[in-house]
Coordinates of C-alpha atoms and ligand atoms in Angstrom, one line a residue:
M1 CA -17.6 22.7 42.8
V2 CA -18.7 26.2 41.8
E3 CA -18.5 27.2 38.6
L4 CA -17.9 31.1 39.0
Q5 CA -19.7 32.7 35.0
S6 CA -19.6 35.4 33.3
H7 CA -23.0 38.1 33.9
L8 CA -22.8 39.5 30.7
A9 CA -25.6 41.6 28.0
G10 CA -28.1 40.2 31.3
K11 CA -27.5 36.8 31.3
W12 CA -25.0 34.1 33.3
S13 CA -22.3 33.4 30.9
P14 CA -20.7 30.1 30.9
G15 CA -17.6 30.7 28.6
S16 CA -15.6 27.6 27.3
G17 CA -12.0 26.0 26.0
K18 CA -9.7 25.3 28.9
T19 CA -10.7 25.2 32.4
T20 CA -8.7 27.0 34.9
T21 CA -9.2 26.1 38.6
L22 CA -9.7 27.9 41.6
R23 CA -7.8 27.0 45.5
N24 CA -8.3 27.1 49.2
P25 CA -4.0 28.7 49.8
A26 CA -4.4 27.7 53.0
T27 CA -5.6 23.6 52.1
G28 CA -4.7 23.3 48.3
A29 CA -8.3 21.8 47.8
D30 CA -10.6 23.0 44.3
V31 CA -12.8 25.0 45.1
A32 CA -13.9 27.0 42.1
T33 CA -13.7 26.4 38.1
L34 CA -13.9 29.2 35.5
H35 CA -13.7 29.6 31.5
A36 CA -10.8 32.1 30.2
E37 CA -13.0 32.2 27.2
G38 CA -16.0 32.0 25.1
H39 CA -17.6 35.0 26.6
D40 CA -19.4 37.4 23.9
L41 CA -17.5 40.5 25.2
A42 CA -19.1 42.1 21.9
A43 CA -22.3 41.9 23.1
A44 CA -21.2 43.4 26.6
Y45 CA -19.4 46.1 25.4
R46 CA -22.6 47.7 23.1
F47 CA -25.5 46.3 25.9
A48 CA -23.4 47.8 27.9
R49 CA -23.2 51.1 25.7
E50 CA -26.2 51.0 24.3
V51 CA -28.6 50.1 27.5
G52 CA -26.8 50.3 30.2
G53 CA -25.3 53.5 29.9
P54 CA -28.5 56.0 28.5
K55 CA -30.2 54.5 31.1
L56 CA -27.9 55.4 34.3
R57 CA -27.1 59.0 32.5
A58 CA -31.1 59.7 32.3
M59 CA -30.6 59.1 36.2
T60 CA -30.2 61.6 38.9
F61 CA -27.1 61.5 40.9
R62 CA -29.7 61.3 43.6
E63 CA -31.5 57.8 41.6
R64 CA -28.1 56.4 40.9
G65 CA -26.9 56.7 44.7
A66 CA -30.2 55.2 44.9
V67 CA -28.6 52.1 43.0
L68 CA -25.5 52.0 45.3
K69 CA -27.5 51.9 48.6
A70 CA -29.1 49.0 47.5
M71 CA -26.0 47.0 46.8
S72 CA -24.9 47.7 49.6
G73 CA -27.1 46.3 50.9
A74 CA -27.2 43.8 49.5
L75 CA -24.0 42.8 50.5
H76 CA -24.6 44.1 53.8
G77 CA -27.2 40.9 54.2
E78 CA -25.4 38.2 53.0
R79 CA -22.6 40.3 54.4
D80 CA -21.5 36.2 56.8
R81 CA -21.6 34.1 53.0
L82 CA -19.5 36.5 51.8
I83 CA -16.8 35.9 54.0
E84 CA -17.0 32.1 53.8
A85 CA -16.5 32.1 50.6
S86 CA -12.9 34.6 51.2
M87 CA -11.7 32.4 52.7
E88 CA -12.7 29.6 51.8
N89 CA -10.8 30.6 48.1
A90 CA -8.6 33.8 49.7
G91 CA -7.5 31.9 52.8
T92 CA -7.9 34.9 54.9
T93 CA -8.8 35.8 58.5
R94 CA -12.2 36.3 58.7
S95 CA -10.8 39.9 60.2
D96 CA -9.1 40.4 56.7
A97 CA -12.4 39.0 54.9
K98 CA -13.8 41.7 56.9
F99 CA -11.6 44.2 56.0
D100 CA -12.5 43.5 52.0
I101 CA -16.1 42.5 52.4
D102 CA -16.7 46.0 54.6
G103 CA -14.0 47.8 52.6
A104 CA -16.3 47.1 49.3
I105 CA -20.5 47.7 51.6
G106 CA -19.0 50.8 53.4
T107 CA -17.7 52.6 50.4
L108 CA -21.2 51.6 47.9
A109 CA -22.5 53.4 51.7
Y110 CA -20.2 56.2 51.4
Y111 CA -21.0 57.3 47.7
A112 CA -24.6 56.9 48.0
G113 CA -23.9 59.6 50.6
V114 CA -21.8 61.9 48.4
A115 CA -24.6 60.8 45.4
E116 CA -27.0 62.3 48.3
S117 CA -25.3 65.9 48.6
L118 CA -24.8 66.1 44.4
G119 CA -29.3 66.2 44.3
D120 CA -31.6 66.0 41.3
R121 CA -28.8 66.7 38.5
T122 CA -27.9 64.3 35.6
F123 CA -24.4 66.5 35.3
L124 CA -22.2 68.2 37.5
V125 CA -21.1 72.5 37.1
D126 CA -17.2 72.7 38.2
G127 CA -17.0 75.8 40.0
E128 CA -18.6 80.0 39.6
G129 CA -19.3 80.9 36.6
I130 CA -16.3 84.2 34.6
Q131 CA -16.9 86.6 33.3
L132 CA -15.2 86.7 29.7
T133 CA -15.6 89.7 28.5
R134 CA -15.2 93.2 30.3
S135 CA -19.7 92.7 29.0
P136 CA -21.4 90.9 32.2
R137 CA -23.3 89.1 29.8
F138 CA -21.0 86.5 27.9
F139 CA -19.8 83.6 31.1
G140 CA -18.1 80.7 30.8
F141 CA -19.3 77.7 33.1
H142 CA -17.8 74.2 33.7
I143 CA -19.7 71.5 33.8
A144 CA -18.3 67.4 34.1
V145 CA -20.9 65.3 31.9
P146 CA -20.6 61.5 32.0
L147 CA -18.4 60.3 29.1
E148 CA -20.4 58.2 26.9
G149 CA -18.5 55.0 26.5
V150 CA -17.8 52.3 28.6
A151 CA -15.6 52.1 31.4
V152 CA -13.2 48.0 32.1
H153 CA -11.9 47.7 35.1
I154 CA -9.8 44.7 35.5
N155 CA -8.4 44.4 39.5
A156 CA -6.1 42.5 40.8
F157 CA -6.4 39.1 43.5
N158 CA -5.6 40.7 46.6
F159 CA -9.6 42.8 47.7
P160 CA -12.0 40.9 45.3
A161 CA -15.1 42.8 46.9
W162 CA -14.1 45.9 48.0
G163 CA -11.6 46.1 44.2
L164 CA -15.1 45.6 42.3
A165 CA -17.0 48.0 44.3
E166 CA -14.4 51.0 45.0
K167 CA -14.1 51.2 41.1
A168 CA -18.0 50.4 40.0
S169 CA -18.7 52.6 43.0
V170 CA -17.9 55.9 40.8
A171 CA -18.3 55.0 37.7
L172 CA -21.9 54.4 38.4
L173 CA -22.2 57.6 40.4
A174 CA -20.6 59.4 37.4
G175 CA -23.5 57.6 35.1
M176 CA -20.9 55.4 33.5
P177 CA -21.6 51.8 32.6
V178 CA -18.7 49.6 34.2
I179 CA -17.6 45.6 32.8
S180 CA -15.1 44.3 35.7
K181 CA -13.2 41.6 35.7
P182 CA -12.1 40.1 39.1
A183 CA -8.4 38.5 38.4
T184 CA -8.7 34.7 38.3
A185 CA -7.4 32.9 41.1
T186 CA -9.4 34.8 43.9
A187 CA -12.9 35.2 41.7
L188 CA -15.4 33.8 43.6
L189 CA -15.4 36.5 46.0
T190 CA -16.6 38.9 43.3
F191 CA -18.8 36.2 41.8
R192 CA -20.5 36.2 45.0
C193 CA -20.6 39.7 44.9
M194 CA -22.5 39.7 42.1
E195 CA -24.8 37.2 42.6
L196 CA -26.1 39.0 44.9
F197 CA -26.6 41.8 42.4
V198 CA -28.3 39.6 40.2
Q199 CA -30.2 38.1 42.8
K200 CA -31.7 41.0 44.0
G201 CA -32.2 42.7 41.2
V202 CA -30.9 45.9 41.8
L203 CA -29.2 46.8 38.7
P204 CA -29.8 49.1 36.4
E205 CA -30.2 47.1 33.1
G206 CA -26.4 46.6 31.3
A207 CA -25.2 49.1 34.5
L208 CA -22.8 47.1 36.0
Q209 CA -21.5 43.6 34.1
L210 CA -18.8 40.7 35.3
L211 CA -16.4 38.9 33.4
C212 CA -14.2 36.1 34.8
G213 CA -12.2 35.2 32.0
S214 CA -9.8 36.5 30.1
A215 CA -10.7 40.8 28.7
T216 CA -8.0 40.7 26.0
P217 CA -10.9 41.1 23.9
L218 CA -12.6 43.1 25.2
L219 CA -9.8 45.6 25.2
E220 CA -9.6 45.3 21.1
L221 CA -12.8 47.4 21.2
L222 CA -11.9 50.4 23.8
R223 CA -13.2 53.3 22.0
R224 CA -12.3 57.1 22.8
D225 CA -15.1 58.0 25.7
D226 CA -14.2 54.6 27.2
V227 CA -12.0 53.4 30.3
L228 CA -9.8 51.3 31.2
A229 CA -9.2 51.4 34.9
F230 CA -6.5 49.2 36.4
T231 CA -5.3 47.7 39.4
G232 CA -2.1 45.0 39.0
S233 CA 1.4 44.5 38.9
G234 CA 3.9 47.2 37.1
A235 CA 4.2 45.3 34.3
T236 CA 0.8 44.4 33.6
G237 CA -0.2 48.5 34.3
T238 CA 2.3 48.8 31.3
L239 CA 1.1 46.0 28.8
L240 CA -1.9 48.0 29.1
R241 CA -1.3 51.5 28.4
G242 CA 0.5 50.6 25.7
L243 CA -2.1 48.8 23.6
R244 CA -3.4 49.6 19.9
T245 CA -6.6 51.1 20.8
V246 CA -5.7 52.9 23.6
V247 CA -2.8 54.5 22.5
D248 CA -5.0 55.9 19.1
H249 CA -8.4 56.5 20.3
A250 CA -6.9 58.9 23.5
V251 CA -8.4 55.7 26.2
R252 CA -8.0 57.5 29.9
I253 CA -6.5 55.0 32.0
N254 CA -5.7 54.9 35.4
V255 CA -3.2 52.5 36.9
E256 CA -2.9 51.7 40.1
A257 CA 0.1 49.7 40.9
D258 CA 3.6 48.1 43.2
S259 CA 3.6 51.0 45.5
L260 CA 7.2 50.8 48.0
N261 CA 5.7 52.1 51.0
A262 CA 7.7 53.6 54.2
A263 CA 6.9 53.6 57.3
V264 CA 8.9 56.8 59.1
L265 CA 9.7 57.3 62.5
G266 CA 11.2 61.0 64.1
P267 CA 14.3 61.7 65.0
E268 CA 13.1 63.3 68.1
V269 CA 10.5 60.3 69.2
G270 CA 12.8 58.6 72.1
E271 CA 13.1 55.1 72.7
G272 CA 9.5 53.2 74.0
S273 CA 7.4 56.2 73.7
D274 CA 3.1 56.1 73.4
V275 CA 4.7 57.2 69.6
F276 CA 8.0 53.9 69.3
R277 CA 5.3 52.0 70.6
A278 CA 2.8 53.5 68.9
F279 CA 4.9 52.1 65.1
A280 CA 6.2 49.2 66.2
R281 CA 2.4 48.8 66.3
D282 CA 1.3 49.8 63.6
V283 CA 3.6 48.5 60.9
A284 CA 3.3 45.3 62.6
K285 CA -0.2 44.8 61.3
E286 CA 0.6 46.8 58.4
M287 CA 3.2 43.9 57.6
T288 CA 0.3 41.3 58.7
Q289 CA -2.4 42.2 57.8
K290 CA -3.7 39.9 54.4
T291 CA -0.4 38.2 54.3
G292 CA 0.8 41.6 53.6
Q293 CA -0.9 40.9 50.4
K294 CA -2.0 44.9 50.9
C295 CA -1.5 47.6 48.2
T296 CA -1.1 49.8 50.7
A297 CA 1.1 47.7 53.3
V298 CA 4.9 49.3 54.2
R299 CA 7.4 47.8 53.2
R300 CA 10.3 50.3 54.6
L301 CA 10.7 51.1 57.8
F302 CA 13.1 54.4 58.0
V303 CA 14.1 55.0 61.6
P304 CA 16.2 56.4 63.3
S305 CA 20.0 55.3 63.8
G306 CA 20.4 55.2 67.1
V307 CA 17.5 53.3 67.9
A308 CA 17.7 50.4 65.2
D309 CA 17.9 47.7 67.6
A310 CA 14.9 48.8 70.0
M311 CA 13.0 48.7 66.9
V312 CA 14.5 45.9 65.7
A313 CA 13.1 44.0 69.2
A314 CA 10.2 46.0 69.4
L315 CA 9.0 45.0 66.1
G316 CA 9.4 40.8 66.7
E317 CA 7.3 41.2 70.2
E318 CA 5.1 42.4 67.7
L319 CA 5.8 39.8 65.7
A320 CA 5.9 37.2 67.7
Q321 CA 1.7 37.5 68.8
I322 CA 1.3 36.9 64.9
K323 CA -0.1 33.3 65.0
V324 CA 0.1 31.9 60.9
G325 CA -2.0 29.2 60.2
D326 CA -5.2 28.0 58.4
P327 CA -7.9 31.2 58.6
T328 CA -10.4 28.4 59.6
N329 CA -9.1 27.9 63.8
D330 CA -10.2 31.3 65.3
T331 CA -6.9 32.1 66.8
V332 CA -5.1 32.0 63.8
R333 CA -3.8 35.9 63.1
M334 CA -2.8 35.4 59.7
G335 CA -3.8 33.3 56.5
P336 CA -1.1 32.0 53.9
L337 CA -0.5 33.9 50.5
A338 CA -3.4 33.8 47.7
T339 CA -1.4 31.8 45.7
E340 CA 1.8 29.0 45.6
D341 CA 2.7 31.3 42.7
Q342 CA 2.8 33.9 45.5
L343 CA 4.7 32.0 48.0
R344 CA 6.9 31.6 45.0
D345 CA 7.6 35.2 43.9
V346 CA 8.0 36.4 48.3
R347 CA 10.3 33.6 48.7
A348 CA 11.9 34.9 45.6
G349 CA 12.1 38.3 46.3
I350 CA 13.1 38.0 50.2
Q351 CA 16.6 36.2 48.5
R352 CA 16.7 39.3 45.5
L353 CA 17.1 41.3 49.3
V354 CA 19.2 39.6 50.9
A355 CA 20.7 39.2 48.1
D356 CA 21.2 42.7 47.6
G357 CA 23.0 43.0 51.1
A358 CA 19.8 43.2 53.9
K359 CA 19.9 40.7 56.6
I360 CA 17.2 38.6 57.5
V361 CA 16.3 40.6 61.8
W362 CA 13.2 38.5 62.3
G363 CA 11.3 35.1 60.8
S364 CA 12.5 32.7 58.1
P365 CA 11.2 32.8 54.5
E366 CA 11.6 28.8 54.4
H367 CA 10.2 27.9 57.9
V368 CA 6.9 28.8 59.1
D369 CA 5.3 27.5 62.8
L370 CA 1.8 26.8 62.0
V371 CA -0.5 26.8 64.9
A372 CA -3.7 24.9 62.1
G373 CA -3.1 23.3 59.0
D374 CA -0.1 21.7 57.2
A375 CA 2.6 24.0 56.2
A376 CA 2.9 20.9 52.6
K377 CA -0.8 21.8 51.6
G378 CA -1.0 25.9 52.7
A379 CA 1.5 28.4 51.0
F380 CA 2.4 29.6 54.0
I381 CA 5.0 31.6 55.0
G382 CA 5.0 33.4 58.0
P383 CA 6.5 37.8 59.1
V384 CA 10.0 38.4 57.7
L385 CA 11.8 41.4 58.5
L386 CA 14.4 42.5 57.3
R387 CA 17.9 45.3 58.1
H388 CA 19.2 47.3 55.2
D389 CA 22.4 49.3 57.3
A390 CA 22.8 51.6 54.1
P391 CA 19.9 52.9 52.2
A392 CA 21.4 54.9 50.6
K393 CA 23.3 52.5 48.9
A394 CA 20.6 49.5 48.3
E395 CA 18.9 49.0 45.3
A396 CA 16.5 46.2 45.3
V397 CA 14.0 47.2 48.9
H398 CA 13.4 50.7 46.5
A399 CA 13.4 48.6 43.6
H400 CA 11.1 45.6 44.3
E401 CA 8.1 45.3 46.7
V402 CA 8.3 41.9 48.1
F403 CA 3.7 41.6 48.1
G404 CA 4.2 39.4 51.4
P405 CA 4.2 39.9 55.1
V406 CA 7.7 41.0 54.7
A407 CA 9.1 44.9 55.2
T408 CA 13.0 45.9 55.8
L409 CA 14.4 48.0 58.5
L410 CA 16.9 51.1 56.7
P411 CA 18.3 53.3 59.6
Y412 CA 19.2 56.7 58.9
E413 CA 21.4 59.4 60.5
K414 CA 19.5 63.0 59.6
L415 CA 15.8 63.8 58.9
E416 CA 17.1 66.0 56.1
D417 CA 17.9 63.1 54.3
V418 CA 14.4 60.9 54.3
P419 CA 12.5 62.3 52.2
G420 CA 15.6 61.9 48.8
L421 CA 15.9 58.1 50.4
V422 CA 12.2 57.5 50.2
A423 CA 11.8 58.7 46.9
R424 CA 14.0 56.5 46.1
G425 CA 11.0 54.1 46.0
D426 CA 9.9 55.8 42.7
G427 CA 6.4 56.9 43.4
S428 CA 4.5 55.8 46.1
L429 CA 0.7 55.4 47.4
L430 CA 1.4 55.7 51.3
A431 CA 4.0 57.1 53.7
V432 CA 3.5 56.8 57.0
V433 CA 4.9 58.6 59.1
H434 CA 5.2 58.5 63.3
A435 CA 6.4 61.8 64.8
E436 CA 5.8 63.5 68.0
D437 CA 7.4 67.5 66.5
A438 CA 6.1 70.0 64.7
K439 CA 9.4 70.7 62.7
T440 CA 9.4 66.8 61.6
V441 CA 5.9 66.5 60.4
A442 CA 6.3 69.8 58.5
A443 CA 9.6 69.0 56.9
L444 CA 7.9 65.7 55.4
V445 CA 5.1 66.0 55.9
R446 CA 6.1 68.3 52.4
G447 CA 9.2 65.8 51.1
L448 CA 6.9 63.5 51.3
A449 CA 3.9 64.5 49.4
P450 CA 6.0 64.9 45.9
H451 CA 6.7 61.1 46.0
H452 CA 3.0 59.4 47.2
G453 CA -0.5 60.1 47.2
R454 CA -1.2 60.1 50.9
V455 CA 1.1 60.8 53.7
W456 CA -0.4 59.4 57.0
V457 CA 0.8 61.2 60.2
A458 CA 1.1 59.9 63.8
T459 CA 1.4 63.4 67.0
E460 CA 0.4 61.6 70.4
K461 CA -2.9 62.7 70.1
V462 CA -3.9 61.1 67.1
L463 CA -3.3 57.6 68.9
D464 CA -6.0 55.9 69.7
Q465 CA -8.3 57.7 67.5
A466 CA -6.8 57.9 63.5
T467 CA -7.7 55.3 61.5
A468 CA -4.7 51.8 60.5
P469 CA -2.2 53.7 58.5
G470 CA -3.2 50.9 55.3
M471 CA -6.4 51.9 55.5
V472 CA -8.3 53.4 52.0
L473 CA -10.8 55.8 52.8
P474 CA -14.1 57.0 49.8
S475 CA -13.3 60.5 51.1
C476 CA -9.2 60.7 50.2
V477 CA -7.5 60.1 46.8
H478 CA -6.5 56.8 46.7
G479 CA -3.3 56.8 43.8
G480 CA 0.2 57.4 43.8
P481 CA 2.4 59.1 41.3
G482 CA 5.4 56.9 39.3
R483 CA 5.7 53.1 39.8
A484 CA 2.7 53.4 42.1
G485 CA 1.5 54.1 38.8
G486 CA 0.7 57.6 37.8
G487 CA -3.1 56.8 39.9
E488 CA -6.2 58.5 41.3
E489 CA -9.2 57.0 42.9
L490 CA -11.8 58.1 45.3
G491 CA -11.0 60.7 47.3
G492 CA -15.6 61.5 46.7
T493 CA -16.5 64.4 44.2
R494 CA -13.0 64.1 42.8
G495 CA -12.7 60.4 41.9
L496 CA -16.3 61.3 39.6
A497 CA -13.8 63.3 36.7
F498 CA -11.9 60.3 35.4
Y499 CA -15.3 59.1 34.7
M500 CA -16.4 62.7 33.3
Q501 CA -15.8 65.7 30.4
R502 CA -15.3 68.8 32.6
T503 CA -16.4 71.4 29.3
A504 CA -16.4 74.7 29.4
I505 CA -19.2 76.3 28.3
Q506 CA -19.2 79.6 26.8
G507 CA -22.5 82.2 26.6
D508 CA -24.6 84.5 27.9
R509 CA -24.8 84.0 31.6
A510 CA -28.8 84.2 32.5
M511 CA -29.1 81.9 29.1
L512 CA -26.4 79.2 30.8
E513 CA -28.2 80.1 34.6
R514 CA -31.1 78.4 33.7
V515 CA -30.2 75.9 30.7
L516 CA -27.6 74.7 33.2
D517 CA -29.9 75.1 36.5
V518 CA -27.7 77.2 38.2
R519 CA -29.0 80.4 40.7
G520 CA -27.2 83.2 39.3
E521 CA -26.3 86.4 41.9
Ligands
NAP601 P1 -1.3 41.1 38.0 O1 -0.6 39.9 37.5 O2 -1.1 42.5 36.7 O3 -3.1 41.2 37.1 C1 -4.1 42.0 37.8 C2 -5.0 41.5 37.2 O4 -5.0 42.2 35.5 C3 -6.2 41.0 37.0 O5 -7.6 40.7 37.3 C4 -5.2 39.9 35.7 O6 -6.3 39.1 35.0 C5 -5.0 40.9 34.8 N1 -4.2 40.8 33.0 C6 -3.0 40.0 34.2 N2 -2.7 40.6 32.2 C7 -3.3 40.7 31.8 C8 -3.5 41.2 30.5 N3 -2.4 41.3 29.8 N4 -5.3 42.2 29.9 C9 -5.8 42.6 30.9 N5 -6.2 41.9 31.9 C10 -4.9 41.3 32.2 O7 -1.4 41.5 39.7 P2 -1.4 40.9 40.8 O8 0.1 39.7 40.3 O9 -2.5 40.3 40.5 O10 -1.1 41.9 41.6 C11 -0.3 42.2 42.9 C12 0.5 43.4 42.5 O11 -1.3 44.1 42.2 C13 0.7 44.5 43.1 O12 2.0 44.4 42.9 C14 0.5 44.6 44.5 O13 1.1 46.3 44.5 C15 -0.4 45.4 43.1 N6 -1.6 45.9 43.3 C16 -1.9 47.6 43.8 C17 -2.8 47.9 44.6 C18 -3.6 49.0 43.9 O14 -4.4 50.0 44.4 N7 -1.8 50.1 43.2 C19 -3.8 47.7 44.5 C20 -3.5 45.8 44.6 C21 -2.7 45.5 44.4 P3 -5.8 37.3 35.1 O15 -6.0 37.3 37.3 O16 -7.1 36.4 34.8 O17 -4.2 37.4 35.1

């Protein structure tokens, strides 16, 4: 069995104390162990600040991009081995493993491309210069320089590769050293990624450290020029926001948390039309990809009441095609949940929705027919579709995220009611719209945007060209208001702002243009 180590202050650190065992959720077999404590986190923190930070800040964007390109290449070169680690520790299908790993490889490569466009600078100049007085000599510029502290990244269990890469690529490009902590339950894949970075020698010293274990002692060290980026449950996010060190030192914190993403079918969409069928197909995929353990998975399905029965039938047909079981069997389309705890939480969540008036219209929380594997040993559950016919009165469906292959259909009467109903989710990452009519799109884009980080719209002309709704693209922002954490990541160069200090520089225009290396008119 593999013993997962951290990579801190330039060397592998096994940790000490209590042993935690990581399991294969499809078979229950032990796959790895780790010690959550016993790491010298003060030394790791100093190493990032004193070695990694200065090295990165001395590099140009182009040079930092070369690091990201090499990281992407290191993962790509061992993709098959990484897929195996994902299947073994997270119970993912091959396809779900690729979604995570290719997402990591692609995001690193994307930011390597952004670096090329930023060129041979070491900091950013933000916008044009501004004349500040009547004199054309006295000008103001805005620049963004890397913060001089440490970026601490804490990730959720569902994307052990992408979670590491999407945060690290932006921080490293901005010029900040990273200490990254994966969720314990699925840390094997993150450990394998780090092993590759170290073996291939792609990282500048101190640029990226891996912590497999508790982050608590590290969080006590945070100071004003450090940042904390967290992905996980709302409860942990709230706890981190309230940490003494975070509050006292005004440490920047970005939280990506729970989300009750909605899918909306426009009232004009005819039963059985291409758009109608695309809604059923996209929803079934979003419900079941990664066994529904995706922050962007849709949980609430707003459908015109006149076609609600037809949509239940269409979704049932799609879900019936999802073969569940041990993902080492090639016919399996959906693997188990990541842990037994998740299975318990998902079943309890479904009960909560039912207690609030929802009815199960497809699937069962307790029984699943497996095409491979042993239901008694793995954390298996099949897709479960619920329906609540009074979305305005319902409470639980708008408040509780069931982090599994579960969604609730909510029939609506009038389009103008939809934004208000969706907004009861209290802020989400994503709203998915399937429509035919520009008026519907206009009403939903305007009505849903204030409550979401992203609105994805499928109309006839893009049905076969659109990316999957749940796919997070590095070029567009990822995050959401309210319950979703109020955070924002990625979005091309937009994501760099979190890791940089924006400063207004005022003075002699000609002098500043020289110093900042901006060309005058
Ligand atoms: P979690 O229990 O909050 O754990 C998330 C991370 O926080 C893990 O690395 C965990 O470490 C760490 N952690 C837990 N308690 C901590 C503490 N007191 N101090 C410091 N770190 C702590 O969440 P989860 O159950 O793994 O993740 C599922 C949730 O994540 C879902 O609700 C989902 O919506 C959300 N999520 C959101 C996004 C997004 O982008 N918005 C993406 C993915 C997932 P250990 O594993 O070692 O306990």
